[in-house]
Amino acid sequence: MTDAPTMPGRHPLLWPLMATALVIGWSSGFVGIRFTNEEASVVLLLFWRMLLSGLILLPFALVFGPRLRLGAVLPQVGFGVLSMFLYLGGFALAIEQRVPTGLVALISDLLPLAVVALSQPLLGERLSGRQWLGTAIAVAGVLIVSLDSLSVGTAPLWAYAMTVGSMLVFALASVLHKGRRSLHMPVHQSLCIHTLTGALLFGLCALAVGDGLRPPMTRDFAIGMAWLVLIATFAAYSVYYTSLRLFPVAKVTAAIYLSPPVTMIWAWALFGEPLTGAMFVGLAVTLAGVWMTSRG
């Protein structure tokens, strides 16, 4: 993989800090879902997550940054369909069809592997032998962390295909975002368009299945929404999109391998779920793999 050239003024700690923020934000989605999953259906949850995120960003998107023109907005709408509706919605549908949550999480966390496979032919970003070895080690760490929660389940075959397809869709979207300058607008504007696109589509789905659009007026739903909007959406996606512009796409997504063990730390700190020895072993193995993959 050929790293992006060092730009004048880029601090050597920039990537470690951004990678840390990305992992914390990416893994935090579990917390919001944990608070809200008994309060609303997954589709309704995703509708309100997208709608609140988009409405908060809308005034800033209209006032700050270049004027939003149709030619710039339409590619962002397409990217929003891929990265918000198909990616998040595909996993949500798989879970509702009783694909085991551990298996869904494992397939989701293999996103960097798919990005690596796509970035070479589409972007010309090649990994060295050492970086391929680091990727293999990181995947092994993810498998160790996920081993205790894995099961096959009895969901229909198409639901399993949906999980893989959702992950591949987001991998493709990430590579396209890196390679197409037409998608490069200020992050607050692009994220606003993506989330409002997702809100429209998830809202239509909620109406179609009879869930309605009224949110549960409970404390846990409000806490979960605040967490999903501020951390799992604003922090995670803003850092992700910004990182894609500054660093090679495979390097950025490699940090996501650390999401499973960090998610377990969230679960231990906030909900008292036990930590296992396998988690610490997996974390150490994954850290070693990500370090090897991310080196220039």
Tab-separated table of C-alpha atoms in Angstrom:
chain	number	residue	atom	x	y	z
A	1	MET	CA	0.000	0.000	0.000
A	2	THR	CA	1.369	3.395	-0.908
A	3	ASP	CA	0.781	5.894	1.863
A	4	ALA	CA	-0.374	9.401	1.062
A	5	PRO	CA	2.559	11.784	0.851
A	6	THR	CA	3.306	13.680	3.997
A	7	MET	CA	1.692	17.104	3.730
A	8	PRO	CA	3.431	20.139	5.182
A	9	GLY	CA	2.279	20.776	8.718
A	10	ARG	CA	0.749	17.320	9.256
A	11	HIS	CA	1.653	16.369	12.795
A	12	PRO	CA	2.973	12.815	13.297
A	13	LEU	CA	0.390	12.278	16.052
A	14	LEU	CA	-2.514	13.196	13.765
A	15	TRP	CA	-3.208	9.648	12.590
A	16	PRO	CA	-2.917	7.989	16.043
A	17	LEU	CA	-5.335	10.557	17.476
A	18	MET	CA	-7.788	10.206	14.596
A	19	ALA	CA	-7.572	6.409	14.726
A	20	THR	CA	-8.334	6.456	18.462
A	21	ALA	CA	-11.338	8.728	17.921
A	22	LEU	CA	-12.535	6.517	15.060
A	23	VAL	CA	-12.378	3.322	17.109
A	24	ILE	CA	-14.154	4.905	20.091
A	25	GLY	CA	-16.896	6.336	17.884
A	26	TRP	CA	-17.299	3.242	15.714
A	27	SER	CA	-17.600	0.878	18.670
A	28	SER	CA	-19.963	3.152	20.595
A	29	GLY	CA	-22.962	2.287	18.429
A	30	PHE	CA	-23.486	-0.726	20.666
A	31	VAL	CA	-24.175	1.559	23.629
A	32	GLY	CA	-26.955	3.502	21.941
A	33	ILE	CA	-28.571	0.353	20.591
A	34	ARG	CA	-28.357	-1.252	24.035
A	35	PHE	CA	-30.387	1.620	25.500
A	36	THR	CA	-32.986	1.726	22.723
A	37	ASN	CA	-33.438	-1.842	21.441
A	38	GLU	CA	-36.276	-2.617	23.853
A	39	GLU	CA	-37.987	0.724	23.246
A	40	ALA	CA	-38.488	0.666	19.463
A	41	SER	CA	-38.081	-1.463	16.362
A	42	VAL	CA	-34.735	-1.308	14.593
A	43	VAL	CA	-36.224	0.545	11.610
A	44	LEU	CA	-37.835	3.197	13.841
A	45	LEU	CA	-34.605	3.527	15.805
A	46	LEU	CA	-32.605	4.107	12.617
A	47	PHE	CA	-35.188	6.591	11.311
A	48	TRP	CA	-34.896	8.800	14.386
A	49	ARG	CA	-31.123	8.447	14.498
A	50	MET	CA	-30.858	9.655	10.893
A	51	LEU	CA	-33.543	12.355	11.200
A	52	LEU	CA	-32.144	13.958	14.355
A	53	SER	CA	-28.610	13.873	12.971
A	54	GLY	CA	-29.661	15.472	9.685
A	55	LEU	CA	-31.834	18.169	11.253
A	56	ILE	CA	-29.088	19.197	13.690
A	57	LEU	CA	-26.588	19.498	10.829
A	58	LEU	CA	-28.957	21.188	8.355
A	59	PRO	CA	-28.553	24.839	9.530
A	60	PHE	CA	-24.763	24.467	9.508
A	61	ALA	CA	-24.830	22.826	6.073
A	62	LEU	CA	-26.878	25.701	4.648
A	63	VAL	CA	-24.883	28.533	6.243
A	64	PHE	CA	-21.288	27.293	6.382
A	65	GLY	CA	-19.429	25.987	3.347
A	66	PRO	CA	-20.054	26.256	-0.383
A	67	ARG	CA	-23.588	26.691	-1.664
A	68	LEU	CA	-25.320	23.341	-2.072
A	69	ARG	CA	-26.075	22.809	-5.745
A	70	LEU	CA	-27.999	19.934	-7.260
A	71	GLY	CA	-24.967	18.604	-9.130
A	72	ALA	CA	-23.049	18.284	-5.856
A	73	VAL	CA	-25.981	17.046	-3.776
A	74	LEU	CA	-27.053	14.133	-5.990
A	75	PRO	CA	-23.783	12.140	-5.677
A	76	GLN	CA	-24.005	12.623	-1.909
A	77	VAL	CA	-27.574	11.283	-1.931
A	78	GLY	CA	-26.335	8.178	-3.744
A	79	PHE	CA	-23.547	7.744	-1.220
A	80	GLY	CA	-26.084	8.179	1.592
A	81	VAL	CA	-28.174	5.341	0.146
A	82	LEU	CA	-25.088	3.104	0.221
A	83	SER	CA	-23.501	4.124	3.525
A	84	MET	CA	-26.593	4.754	5.640
A	85	PHE	CA	-29.617	2.923	4.244
A	86	LEU	CA	-28.182	-0.237	2.662
A	87	TYR	CA	-25.310	-0.672	5.138
A	88	LEU	CA	-27.150	-0.054	8.422
A	89	GLY	CA	-30.502	-1.280	7.140
A	90	GLY	CA	-29.067	-4.530	5.813
A	91	PHE	CA	-27.595	-5.462	9.172
A	92	ALA	CA	-30.768	-4.413	10.980
A	93	LEU	CA	-32.888	-6.594	8.694
A	94	ALA	CA	-30.535	-9.540	9.192
A	95	ILE	CA	-30.817	-9.239	12.975
A	96	GLU	CA	-34.617	-9.063	12.762
A	97	GLN	CA	-34.517	-12.270	10.687
A	98	ARG	CA	-32.676	-13.904	13.629
A	99	VAL	CA	-29.188	-14.013	12.200
A	100	PRO	CA	-27.135	-14.296	15.437
A	101	THR	CA	-25.881	-10.901	16.601
A	102	GLY	CA	-22.343	-12.219	17.115
A	103	LEU	CA	-22.169	-13.401	13.511
A	104	VAL	CA	-23.543	-10.090	12.226
A	105	ALA	CA	-20.952	-8.190	14.263
A	106	LEU	CA	-18.134	-10.406	13.001
A	107	ILE	CA	-19.090	-9.896	9.346
A	108	SER	CA	-19.425	-6.150	9.930
A	109	ASP	CA	-15.989	-5.997	11.532
A	110	LEU	CA	-14.413	-7.684	8.495
A	111	LEU	CA	-15.111	-4.473	6.544
A	112	PRO	CA	-11.389	-3.542	6.339
A	113	LEU	CA	-10.604	-6.823	4.592
A	114	ALA	CA	-13.150	-6.052	1.875
A	115	VAL	CA	-11.815	-2.504	1.556
A	116	VAL	CA	-8.284	-3.812	1.065
A	117	ALA	CA	-9.495	-6.170	-1.658
A	118	LEU	CA	-11.324	-3.351	-3.487
A	119	SER	CA	-8.806	-0.540	-3.019
A	120	GLN	CA	-6.062	-2.263	-5.005
A	121	PRO	CA	-7.934	-2.590	-8.343
A	122	LEU	CA	-10.006	0.600	-7.964
A	123	LEU	CA	-7.520	2.989	-6.326
A	124	GLY	CA	-4.159	1.397	-7.010
A	125	GLU	CA	-3.332	1.277	-3.282
A	126	ARG	CA	-1.165	-1.803	-2.871
A	127	LEU	CA	-0.265	-3.484	0.393
A	128	SER	CA	3.202	-4.783	1.032
A	129	GLY	CA	3.780	-8.350	2.196
A	130	ARG	CA	4.213	-7.098	5.760
A	131	GLN	CA	0.917	-5.234	5.588
A	132	TRP	CA	-0.911	-8.296	4.250
A	133	LEU	CA	0.541	-10.229	7.193
A	134	GLY	CA	-0.683	-7.487	9.547
A	135	THR	CA	-4.149	-7.738	7.999
A	136	ALA	CA	-4.205	-11.499	8.546
A	137	ILE	CA	-3.107	-11.056	12.177
A	138	ALA	CA	-5.789	-8.392	12.784
A	139	VAL	CA	-8.481	-10.682	11.351
A	140	ALA	CA	-7.243	-13.469	13.626
A	141	GLY	CA	-7.585	-11.118	16.606
A	142	VAL	CA	-11.163	-10.273	15.629
A	143	LEU	CA	-11.970	-13.989	15.380
A	144	ILE	CA	-10.519	-14.631	18.847
A	145	VAL	CA	-12.601	-11.830	20.357
A	146	SER	CA	-15.780	-12.995	18.583
A	147	LEU	CA	-15.356	-16.730	19.157
A	148	ASP	CA	-17.448	-16.986	22.332
A	149	SER	CA	-20.442	-15.206	20.790
A	150	LEU	CA	-20.491	-16.975	17.430
A	151	SER	CA	-23.314	-19.278	16.385
A	152	VAL	CA	-24.858	-20.146	13.040
A	153	GLY	CA	-28.549	-19.753	13.863
A	154	THR	CA	-31.577	-20.763	11.802
A	155	ALA	CA	-32.299	-17.620	9.784
A	156	PRO	CA	-33.196	-17.913	6.071
A	157	LEU	CA	-30.226	-18.119	3.716
A	158	TRP	CA	-30.927	-14.722	2.147
A	159	ALA	CA	-30.558	-13.054	5.548
A	160	TYR	CA	-26.986	-14.349	5.865
A	161	ALA	CA	-26.286	-13.084	2.351
A	162	MET	CA	-27.733	-9.722	3.427
A	163	THR	CA	-25.082	-9.338	6.136
A	164	VAL	CA	-22.240	-9.986	3.706
A	165	GLY	CA	-23.825	-7.770	1.064
A	166	SER	CA	-24.260	-4.874	3.500
A	167	MET	CA	-20.616	-5.032	4.490
A	168	LEU	CA	-19.501	-5.141	0.835
A	169	VAL	CA	-21.747	-2.187	-0.021
A	170	PHE	CA	-20.097	-0.012	2.613
A	171	ALA	CA	-16.640	-1.181	1.549
A	172	LEU	CA	-17.437	-0.155	-2.031
A	173	ALA	CA	-18.852	3.169	-0.837
A	174	SER	CA	-15.662	3.874	1.136
A	175	VAL	CA	-13.460	3.186	-1.868
A	176	LEU	CA	-15.658	5.308	-4.142
A	177	HIS	CA	-15.633	8.147	-1.616
A	178	LYS	CA	-11.852	8.069	-1.608
A	179	GLY	CA	-11.552	7.968	-5.386
A	180	ARG	CA	-14.249	10.427	-6.495
A	181	ARG	CA	-13.604	14.123	-5.939
A	182	SER	CA	-17.271	14.852	-6.627
A	183	LEU	CA	-17.966	13.446	-3.149
A	184	HIS	CA	-15.474	15.776	-1.474
A	185	MET	CA	-17.458	18.557	0.195
A	186	PRO	CA	-17.204	19.764	3.816
A	187	VAL	CA	-17.933	16.849	6.115
A	188	HIS	CA	-20.837	18.538	7.916
A	189	GLN	CA	-22.583	19.106	4.583
A	190	SER	CA	-22.039	15.610	3.210
A	191	LEU	CA	-23.037	13.961	6.484
A	192	CYS	CA	-26.197	16.078	6.610
A	193	ILE	CA	-27.214	14.867	3.138
A	194	HIS	CA	-26.361	11.251	3.960
A	195	THR	CA	-28.375	11.183	7.174
A	196	LEU	CA	-31.423	12.969	5.726
A	197	THR	CA	-31.377	10.504	2.818
A	198	GLY	CA	-31.297	7.638	5.308
A	199	ALA	CA	-34.093	9.236	7.359
A	200	LEU	CA	-36.367	9.454	4.323
A	201	LEU	CA	-35.805	5.812	3.364
A	202	PHE	CA	-36.011	4.414	6.897
A	203	GLY	CA	-39.152	6.489	7.490
A	204	LEU	CA	-40.800	4.961	4.439
A	205	CYS	CA	-39.811	1.494	5.680
A	206	ALA	CA	-41.235	2.172	9.144
A	207	LEU	CA	-44.541	3.266	7.635
A	208	ALA	CA	-44.585	0.273	5.284
A	209	VAL	CA	-44.252	-2.238	8.115
A	210	GLY	CA	-46.777	-0.430	10.298
A	211	ASP	CA	-44.406	0.877	12.972
A	212	GLY	CA	-45.442	4.491	12.490
A	213	LEU	CA	-43.007	7.339	13.121
A	214	ARG	CA	-43.817	8.306	16.707
A	215	PRO	CA	-40.794	7.837	19.005
A	216	PRO	CA	-41.119	6.178	22.421
A	217	MET	CA	-41.200	8.932	25.064
A	218	THR	CA	-38.899	7.172	27.524
A	219	ARG	CA	-35.655	8.083	29.239
A	220	ASP	CA	-33.712	5.133	27.815
A	221	PHE	CA	-34.763	5.974	24.261
A	222	ALA	CA	-33.661	9.592	24.739
A	223	ILE	CA	-30.286	8.508	26.172
A	224	GLY	CA	-29.769	6.012	23.372
A	225	MET	CA	-30.661	8.565	20.687
A	226	ALA	CA	-28.299	11.163	22.137
A	227	TRP	CA	-25.511	8.593	22.168
A	228	LEU	CA	-26.218	7.366	18.628
A	229	VAL	CA	-26.444	10.883	17.202
A	230	LEU	CA	-23.548	12.598	18.974
A	231	ILE	CA	-20.991	9.795	19.177
A	232	ALA	CA	-21.912	6.937	16.841
A	233	THR	CA	-22.938	9.291	13.996
A	234	PHE	CA	-21.316	12.717	14.364
A	235	ALA	CA	-18.016	11.605	15.895
A	236	ALA	CA	-17.589	8.279	14.099
A	237	TYR	CA	-18.626	9.266	10.581
A	238	SER	CA	-16.995	12.728	10.692
A	239	VAL	CA	-13.655	11.245	11.668
A	240	TYR	CA	-14.094	8.419	9.142
A	241	TYR	CA	-14.837	10.720	6.196
A	242	THR	CA	-12.045	13.136	7.160
A	243	SER	CA	-9.556	10.302	7.538
A	244	LEU	CA	-10.438	8.954	4.083
A	245	ARG	CA	-9.371	12.275	2.598
A	246	LEU	CA	-6.069	12.378	4.458
A	247	PHE	CA	-4.855	8.767	4.492
A	248	PRO	CA	-5.014	5.591	2.359
A	249	VAL	CA	-8.409	3.925	2.638
A	250	ALA	CA	-6.988	0.561	3.749
A	251	LYS	CA	-5.040	2.257	6.530
A	252	VAL	CA	-8.150	4.059	7.773
A	253	THR	CA	-10.391	1.021	7.805
A	254	ALA	CA	-7.745	-1.140	9.488
A	255	ALA	CA	-8.483	0.716	12.730
A	256	ILE	CA	-12.014	-0.725	12.652
A	257	TYR	CA	-10.540	-4.137	13.487
A	258	LEU	CA	-10.221	-2.803	17.039
A	259	SER	CA	-13.981	-2.229	17.362
A	260	PRO	CA	-14.927	-5.675	18.798
A	261	PRO	CA	-12.627	-5.574	21.852
A	262	VAL	CA	-13.366	-1.887	22.476
A	263	THR	CA	-17.097	-2.657	22.278
A	264	MET	CA	-16.613	-5.251	25.005
A	265	ILE	CA	-14.866	-2.625	27.141
A	266	TRP	CA	-17.885	-0.336	26.641
A	267	ALA	CA	-20.162	-3.198	27.744
A	268	TRP	CA	-18.039	-3.838	30.845
A	269	ALA	CA	-17.770	-0.153	31.845
A	270	LEU	CA	-21.429	0.805	31.326
A	271	PHE	CA	-23.396	-2.411	31.765
A	272	GLY	CA	-21.181	-4.578	33.956
A	273	GLU	CA	-20.762	-7.335	31.378
A	274	PRO	CA	-17.787	-9.590	32.218
A	275	LEU	CA	-14.464	-9.377	30.423
A	276	THR	CA	-12.905	-12.649	29.295
A	277	GLY	CA	-9.325	-13.726	28.810
A	278	ALA	CA	-10.060	-14.317	25.130
A	279	MET	CA	-10.961	-10.635	24.774
A	280	PHE	CA	-7.558	-9.504	26.077
A	281	VAL	CA	-5.726	-12.012	23.887
A	282	GLY	CA	-7.750	-10.918	20.885
A	283	LEU	CA	-7.123	-7.253	21.657
A	284	ALA	CA	-3.354	-7.807	21.818
A	285	VAL	CA	-3.339	-9.786	18.566
A	286	THR	CA	-5.523	-7.204	16.811
A	287	LEU	CA	-3.331	-4.315	18.011
A	288	ALA	CA	-0.266	-6.017	16.589
A	289	GLY	CA	-1.978	-6.592	13.250
A	290	VAL	CA	-3.313	-3.031	12.989
A	291	TRP	CA	0.130	-1.633	13.846
A	292	MET	CA	1.743	-3.690	11.073
A	293	THR	CA	-0.949	-2.743	8.562
A	294	SER	CA	-0.927	0.992	9.371
A	295	ARG	CA	2.812	1.555	9.208
A	296	GLY	CA	3.973	3.518	6.160
